[in-house]
Short mmCIF file of C-alpha atoms in Angstrom, two decimals:
data_model
loop_
_atom_site.label_atom_id
_atom_site.label_comp_id
_atom_site.label_asym_id
_atom_site.label_seq_id
_atom_site.Cartn_x
_atom_site.Cartn_y
_atom_site.Cartn_z
CA MET A 54 -67.32 46.95 -7.77
CA SER A 55 -66.48 49.44 -10.43
CA ARG A 56 -69.03 51.57 -12.05
CA ARG A 57 -66.31 52.78 -14.47
CA TYR A 58 -66.77 49.51 -16.44
CA ARG A 59 -67.38 51.18 -19.79
CA ALA A 60 -64.48 53.57 -19.38
CA ARG A 61 -62.05 50.61 -18.99
CA ILE A 62 -63.18 48.66 -22.06
CA GLY A 63 -61.08 50.73 -24.43
CA PHE A 64 -57.91 50.77 -22.13
CA SER A 65 -54.78 49.86 -24.04
CA ALA A 66 -52.19 52.59 -23.59
CA ALA A 67 -48.93 51.76 -21.78
CA VAL A 68 -49.53 48.02 -21.72
CA ALA A 69 -46.22 47.18 -23.48
CA VAL A 70 -44.32 49.50 -21.20
CA LEU A 71 -45.93 47.96 -18.09
CA MET A 72 -45.29 44.35 -19.23
CA ALA A 73 -41.62 45.27 -19.72
CA SER A 74 -41.30 46.89 -16.43
CA LEU A 75 -43.01 44.34 -14.20
CA ALA A 76 -40.45 43.34 -11.64
CA LEU A 77 -41.14 39.79 -10.29
CA PRO A 78 -39.77 39.18 -6.93
CA GLN A 79 -37.70 35.98 -6.90
CA ALA A 80 -38.74 34.21 -3.74
CA SER A 81 -41.20 31.50 -3.29
CA ALA A 82 -43.70 33.01 -5.73
CA ARG A 83 -42.10 30.92 -8.43
CA THR A 84 -43.80 27.95 -7.05
CA ALA A 85 -47.04 29.63 -6.12
CA ASP A 86 -49.12 26.48 -6.53
CA SER A 87 -46.60 24.06 -4.79
CA GLY A 88 -48.30 22.23 -2.01
CA SER A 89 -45.12 22.41 0.14
CA ARG A 90 -45.28 26.23 0.09
CA CYS A 91 -49.06 26.50 0.79
CA SER A 92 -49.08 25.71 4.36
CA GLY A 93 -50.92 28.95 5.01
CA GLY A 94 -53.83 27.90 2.81
CA TYR A 95 -55.27 29.27 -0.44
CA VAL A 96 -57.01 32.43 -1.66
CA ALA A 97 -58.57 33.22 -4.93
CA LEU A 98 -57.39 36.01 -7.25
CA THR A 99 -60.44 37.11 -9.31
CA PHE A 100 -60.62 39.60 -12.17
CA ASP A 101 -63.92 41.15 -13.37
CA ASP A 102 -65.08 42.91 -16.49
CA GLY A 103 -62.99 41.29 -19.22
CA PRO A 104 -61.71 40.10 -21.42
CA THR A 105 -60.03 43.29 -22.54
CA GLY A 106 -57.08 44.13 -24.70
CA THR A 107 -55.03 43.89 -21.53
CA THR A 108 -56.03 40.36 -20.61
CA ALA A 109 -53.03 38.81 -22.38
CA ALA A 110 -50.78 41.06 -20.17
CA TYR A 111 -52.54 39.84 -17.12
CA LEU A 112 -52.01 36.27 -18.11
CA LYS A 113 -48.25 36.95 -18.61
CA ALA A 114 -48.01 38.53 -15.26
CA LEU A 115 -49.69 35.49 -13.63
CA ARG A 116 -47.38 33.15 -15.55
CA ASP A 117 -44.29 35.05 -14.49
CA ALA A 118 -45.43 35.14 -10.85
CA GLY A 119 -44.84 31.46 -10.47
CA ARG A 120 -47.57 30.37 -12.85
CA ALA A 121 -50.21 31.62 -10.49
CA ARG A 122 -53.73 30.91 -11.59
CA ALA A 123 -56.89 32.98 -11.18
CA THR A 124 -60.55 33.30 -12.00
CA PHE A 125 -61.76 35.73 -14.59
CA PHE A 126 -65.35 36.80 -14.49
CA VAL A 127 -66.16 37.80 -18.06
CA THR A 128 -69.16 39.69 -19.50
CA GLY A 129 -70.81 38.24 -22.52
CA THR A 130 -70.53 41.21 -24.75
CA LEU A 131 -66.76 41.50 -24.20
CA ALA A 132 -66.25 37.76 -24.39
CA ASP A 133 -68.08 37.69 -27.75
CA GLY A 134 -65.80 40.42 -29.01
CA GLN A 135 -62.52 39.09 -27.47
CA ARG A 136 -62.96 35.46 -28.36
CA ALA A 137 -59.29 34.65 -28.40
CA GLY A 138 -58.91 36.16 -24.87
CA THR A 139 -61.62 33.99 -23.36
CA ARG A 140 -60.06 30.84 -24.99
CA ARG A 141 -56.64 31.74 -23.81
CA ILE A 142 -57.79 32.20 -20.28
CA VAL A 143 -59.04 28.61 -20.26
CA ALA A 144 -56.04 27.31 -22.10
CA GLU A 145 -53.58 28.71 -19.54
CA GLY A 146 -55.49 26.83 -16.74
CA HIS A 147 -57.59 29.56 -15.27
CA GLN A 148 -61.24 29.59 -14.27
CA VAL A 149 -63.83 31.54 -16.31
CA GLY A 150 -66.90 32.79 -14.55
CA ASN A 151 -70.12 34.52 -15.70
CA HIS A 152 -70.35 38.21 -15.00
CA SER A 153 -73.55 38.90 -16.88
CA SER A 154 -73.81 39.95 -20.55
CA THR A 155 -73.83 43.81 -20.29
CA HIS A 156 -72.94 44.47 -16.67
CA PRO A 157 -76.25 45.86 -15.37
CA ASP A 158 -77.56 45.89 -11.82
CA LEU A 159 -79.55 42.62 -12.12
CA VAL A 160 -81.77 43.33 -9.16
CA GLN A 161 -83.16 46.37 -11.00
CA LEU A 162 -84.23 44.42 -14.14
CA ASP A 163 -87.39 42.42 -14.85
CA ALA A 164 -87.14 38.68 -14.39
CA ALA A 165 -86.86 37.69 -18.06
CA THR A 166 -84.19 40.35 -18.83
CA ALA A 167 -82.15 39.53 -15.79
CA PHE A 168 -82.15 35.72 -16.57
CA ALA A 169 -81.16 36.41 -20.22
CA GLU A 170 -78.14 38.39 -18.87
CA LEU A 171 -76.84 35.16 -17.26
CA ARG A 172 -78.05 32.68 -19.90
CA ASP A 173 -76.58 34.56 -22.73
CA THR A 174 -73.18 34.88 -21.24
CA SER A 175 -73.12 31.14 -20.32
CA ARG A 176 -73.86 30.33 -23.98
CA VAL A 177 -71.00 32.52 -25.16
CA VAL A 178 -68.47 30.95 -22.86
CA ARG A 179 -69.68 27.44 -23.62
CA THR A 180 -69.41 28.13 -27.36
CA GLN A 181 -65.89 29.53 -26.99
CA THR A 182 -64.45 27.14 -24.49
CA GLY A 183 -66.43 23.94 -24.81
CA ARG A 184 -67.63 24.29 -21.13
CA ALA A 185 -70.46 26.33 -19.57
CA PRO A 186 -69.24 28.39 -16.51
CA THR A 187 -70.05 27.04 -13.07
CA LEU A 188 -69.28 30.33 -11.28
CA PHE A 189 -71.25 33.54 -11.40
CA ARG A 190 -70.52 37.01 -9.98
CA PRO A 191 -73.31 39.57 -10.00
CA PRO A 192 -72.20 43.05 -11.24
CA PHE A 193 -71.55 45.43 -8.40
CA GLY A 194 -72.10 42.58 -5.96
CA SER A 195 -75.86 43.36 -6.30
CA THR A 196 -77.85 40.24 -5.65
CA ASP A 197 -81.04 38.89 -4.32
CA ALA A 198 -82.89 35.56 -4.08
CA ARG A 199 -84.08 35.72 -7.66
CA THR A 200 -80.59 36.25 -8.95
CA ARG A 201 -79.32 33.39 -6.90
CA ARG A 202 -82.10 31.17 -8.33
CA ASP A 203 -81.22 32.14 -11.76
CA ALA A 204 -77.58 31.25 -11.27
CA ALA A 205 -78.51 27.93 -9.73
CA ARG A 206 -80.82 27.22 -12.62
CA LEU A 207 -77.90 27.53 -14.97
CA GLY A 208 -75.67 25.30 -12.86
CA MET A 209 -73.68 28.15 -11.34
CA THR A 210 -72.51 29.00 -7.83
CA GLU A 211 -72.76 32.78 -6.93
CA VAL A 212 -69.38 34.18 -5.95
CA ILE A 213 -69.04 37.53 -4.16
CA TRP A 214 -65.62 38.43 -2.44
CA THR A 215 -64.04 38.75 0.96
CA ALA A 216 -61.35 41.31 0.08
CA ASP A 217 -62.19 44.33 -2.20
CA THR A 218 -59.05 46.02 -3.66
CA VAL A 219 -61.05 48.91 -4.87
CA ASP A 220 -58.71 48.97 -7.79
CA TRP A 221 -61.25 50.74 -10.09
CA SER A 222 -61.17 53.95 -8.06
CA GLY A 223 -57.80 55.16 -9.37
CA ILE A 224 -55.74 54.13 -6.20
CA PRO A 225 -52.09 53.40 -6.68
CA THR A 226 -50.63 49.92 -7.16
CA GLU A 227 -49.24 50.00 -3.63
CA THR A 228 -52.71 50.45 -2.11
CA ILE A 229 -54.22 47.74 -4.34
CA VAL A 230 -51.61 45.37 -3.01
CA ALA A 231 -52.22 46.38 0.63
CA ASN A 232 -55.97 45.85 0.19
CA ALA A 233 -55.61 42.47 -1.48
CA LEU A 234 -53.36 41.27 1.35
CA THR A 235 -56.05 41.84 3.92
CA VAL A 236 -57.51 38.58 2.60
CA LYS A 237 -57.72 35.59 4.94
CA PRO A 238 -57.16 31.93 3.89
CA GLY A 239 -60.01 30.54 1.90
CA GLY A 240 -61.00 34.15 0.88
CA ILE A 241 -61.52 35.64 -2.43
CA ILE A 242 -59.82 38.87 -3.73
CA LEU A 243 -61.82 41.23 -6.00
CA MET A 244 -59.82 42.94 -8.88
CA HIS A 245 -60.58 44.13 -12.34
CA ASP A 246 -59.30 43.40 -15.83
CA GLY A 247 -58.06 46.28 -17.99
CA LEU A 248 -56.34 48.34 -15.27
CA PRO A 249 -52.51 49.27 -15.48
CA THR A 250 -52.31 49.64 -11.79
CA THR A 251 -53.84 46.21 -11.07
CA LEU A 252 -51.57 44.66 -13.78
CA ALA A 253 -48.59 46.00 -11.90
CA ALA A 254 -49.92 44.72 -8.63
CA ILE A 255 -50.16 41.06 -9.69
CA PRO A 256 -46.60 39.93 -8.93
CA LYS A 257 -46.55 41.92 -5.67
CA ILE A 258 -49.71 40.35 -4.44
CA VAL A 259 -48.55 36.82 -5.28
CA GLN A 260 -45.19 37.49 -3.53
CA GLY A 261 -46.98 38.93 -0.52
CA LEU A 262 -49.16 35.84 -0.20
CA ALA A 263 -46.13 33.53 -0.71
CA GLU A 264 -44.36 35.17 2.23
CA ARG A 265 -47.26 34.03 4.33
CA GLY A 266 -47.21 30.50 2.90
CA VAL A 267 -50.53 31.30 1.05
CA CYS A 268 -51.10 30.25 -2.60
CA PRO A 269 -53.51 31.35 -5.38
CA GLY A 270 -56.27 28.73 -5.54
CA ARG A 271 -59.48 27.93 -7.51
CA ILE A 272 -62.90 28.66 -6.45
CA VAL A 273 -65.18 25.84 -5.26
CA TYR A 274 -68.57 25.61 -3.49
CA SER A 275 -68.56 26.09 0.21
CA PRO A 276 -71.28 24.27 2.30
CA THR A 277 -70.64 26.87 5.08
CA PRO A 278 -71.88 30.36 4.26
CA VAL A 279 -69.13 32.96 3.81
CA GLU A 280 -69.69 36.56 4.86
CA ALA A 281 -69.05 39.17 2.02
CA TRP A 282 -70.23 42.00 4.30
CA PRO A 283 -72.89 42.31 7.06
CA GLY A 284 -76.08 41.06 5.73
CA LEU A 285 -74.71 39.20 2.65
CA THR A 286 -73.40 35.72 2.53
CA PHE A 287 -72.43 33.44 -0.25
CA HIS A 288 -71.26 29.86 -0.71
CA ALA A 289 -67.85 29.82 -2.25
CA LYS A 290 -64.27 29.57 -1.09
CA ALA A 291 -60.67 29.15 -2.34
CA ALA A 292 -59.23 25.64 -2.62
CA PRO A 293 -56.16 23.89 -4.12
CA TRP A 294 -56.09 23.46 -7.89
CA ARG A 295 -56.66 19.91 -9.13
#
């Protein structure tokens, strides 16, 4: 999980050039959500730390990649300042999840402040979209029993990830793609909003999944624990869109 969060908030340079230069592979990615092409199962594409000035470009890249759909974990402060972005995410059929209000390490906060981080973001999302989020991702993947209870109290399932692209670290697009494609069916890929390298990776990831018969899916509750890394499990997985 990126600790360069604040540095990415202002990212806007080169977005237009990147949008023009995105090369969409022409194979089965065009029907990324077609049941006949999803024999290999589903994985979830997730983007943290938005919405940003680049969210519209991400949405276009997903549309162009066979109308692939994803889950955007938004922070309350950014969602409040980018209201059109949050509404557009939902309008285009994607999921919106809660990623706290100001992106702190929730485990390090006192109980009241930590709960307010989740509550306030859920209120922002509900106000903007008409629906409170049902998914929650803790910043940095830092969680504990209290954090999970807070999420459940607000009607949310905690979502970690099973494939970390490490896109925030400055690695090239090709490495982001390779990291994403380590995901297994049912898994969840971690990426971030506001990064030109990740934007360029979207069509390549969708194409790479399509070549395996795997489609981008939505996130649902999993009764079976899923391992994020040794010592941490969560209860979420990818499933077909309804």
